[in-house]
């Protein structure tokens, strides 16, 4: 979805390096999410934020941190990257649930390789 | 714990056939369900969603069926085309409320369409 952008799209780094993945959205949504995708495991939630002052841990937050700099920006950091953090990372956004619907919109993904 | 899963990791069909992709969920409190399509190198894209107060919803060539009695969700694709080849994910979550967790995703089914 072009309304949700992620940078970089690909990154190769070494063990122990600090890495930041950035996400921006122009959809005007309050809610933003970071997921990790590994082969055969689907999408797993790392962190999510329901507004600028709200940060919540997801299923697999260990080794990651996030920053919600503005409504439109949500960054994911790996303070000291390790090889098992090699994965495809997706940012997503959603509006407040309306009438029971709660669709999330995904960015194109960042492929991260930790050597 | 709660989980969302798909019955089959892969499904192969002929062009023009109807495809049925299945998903089982375990959290009876979930009241919103959604199907995503993920093509190679792209982020998940919304296909169709359904609320727990419905048992069927139709879109263009797609139908989602929800059986709350057995906690089963299915995606039916009519007249499957080669462009439908992708990984399909189901997800469950809350359909309303300010609090609560984000969507929980299944592991995905890879649909291969041969012409």
mmCIF file of C-alpha atoms in Angstrom, chain A residues 1 9 31 33 35 37 40-45 48 50 88 90 96-109 111, chain B residues 31-32 34 36 38 41-44 46 49-51 54 57 89 93-103 105-108:
data_model
loop_
_atom_site.group_PDB
_atom_site.id
_atom_site.type_symbol
_atom_site.label_atom_id
_atom_site.label_comp_id
_atom_site.label_asym_id
_atom_site.label_seq_id
_atom_site.Cartn_x
_atom_site.Cartn_y
_atom_site.Cartn_z
ATOM 1 C CA UNK A 1 0.000 0.000 0.000
ATOM 2 C CA UNK A 9 13.601 -1.912 1.893
ATOM 3 C CA UNK A 31 -2.727 3.053 15.275
ATOM 4 C CA UNK A 33 2.138 -1.810 14.320
ATOM 5 C CA UNK A 35 5.349 -7.290 12.658
ATOM 6 C CA UNK A 37 7.538 -12.513 9.260
ATOM 7 C CA UNK A 40 6.285 -20.925 7.990
ATOM 8 C CA UNK A 41 5.476 -18.756 11.011
ATOM 9 C CA UNK A 42 3.217 -16.121 9.561
ATOM 10 C CA UNK A 43 3.187 -12.615 10.994
ATOM 11 C CA UNK A 44 4.099 -12.066 14.633
ATOM 12 C CA UNK A 45 3.476 -8.803 16.444
ATOM 13 C CA UNK A 48 2.043 -1.599 18.577
ATOM 14 C CA UNK A 50 -2.583 3.235 19.514
ATOM 15 C CA UNK A 88 11.038 -9.683 6.870
ATOM 16 C CA UNK A 90 6.284 -5.132 8.178
ATOM 17 C CA UNK A 96 -10.103 3.230 15.208
ATOM 18 C CA UNK A 97 -12.371 0.182 14.862
ATOM 19 C CA UNK A 98 -15.690 1.269 13.356
ATOM 20 C CA UNK A 99 -18.858 -0.733 13.501
ATOM 21 C CA UNK A 100 -16.844 -3.793 14.373
ATOM 22 C CA UNK A 101 -14.367 -3.560 11.500
ATOM 23 C CA UNK A 102 -10.660 -3.296 12.241
ATOM 24 C CA UNK A 103 -8.685 -3.564 9.011
ATOM 25 C CA UNK A 104 -4.920 -3.060 9.028
ATOM 26 C CA UNK A 105 -2.979 -1.652 6.069
ATOM 27 C CA UNK A 106 0.540 -2.927 5.476
ATOM 28 C CA UNK A 107 3.715 -1.399 4.118
ATOM 29 C CA UNK A 108 5.910 -3.146 1.525
ATOM 30 C CA UNK A 109 8.269 -4.643 4.110
ATOM 31 C CA UNK A 111 14.141 -7.443 4.472
ATOM 32 C CA UNK B 31 -15.306 -10.806 17.016
ATOM 33 C CA UNK B 32 -13.539 -9.733 13.865
ATOM 34 C CA UNK B 34 -9.959 -10.868 8.092
ATOM 35 C CA UNK B 36 -5.096 -11.069 3.546
ATOM 36 C CA UNK B 38 0.470 -11.644 0.123
ATOM 37 C CA UNK B 41 7.966 -9.372 -2.391
ATOM 38 C CA UNK B 42 4.939 -7.410 -1.194
ATOM 39 C CA UNK B 43 3.135 -6.695 2.030
ATOM 40 C CA UNK B 44 -0.191 -8.334 2.897
ATOM 41 C CA UNK B 46 -6.735 -6.840 2.363
ATOM 42 C CA UNK B 49 -13.355 -9.291 6.408
ATOM 43 C CA UNK B 50 -16.293 -10.385 8.512
ATOM 44 C CA UNK B 51 -17.739 -9.653 11.929
ATOM 45 C CA UNK B 54 -22.350 -12.657 10.426
ATOM 46 C CA UNK B 57 -19.883 -12.140 3.419
ATOM 47 C CA UNK B 89 -3.427 -15.351 5.800
ATOM 48 C CA UNK B 93 -8.999 -9.928 16.751
ATOM 49 C CA UNK B 94 -11.223 -7.491 18.543
ATOM 50 C CA UNK B 95 -13.671 -5.599 16.397
ATOM 51 C CA UNK B 96 -14.258 -2.771 18.779
ATOM 52 C CA UNK B 97 -13.025 -1.109 21.900
ATOM 53 C CA UNK B 98 -10.099 1.124 22.675
ATOM 54 C CA UNK B 99 -8.132 -1.460 24.559
ATOM 55 C CA UNK B 100 -7.139 -4.947 23.636
ATOM 56 C CA UNK B 101 -4.579 -6.522 21.422
ATOM 57 C CA UNK B 102 -3.979 -6.191 17.734
ATOM 58 C CA UNK B 103 -4.785 -8.867 15.150
ATOM 59 C CA UNK B 105 -2.339 -13.969 12.259
ATOM 60 C CA UNK B 106 -2.311 -17.560 11.104
ATOM 61 C CA UNK B 107 0.684 -19.153 9.447
ATOM 62 C CA UNK B 108 -0.563 -18.830 5.885
#
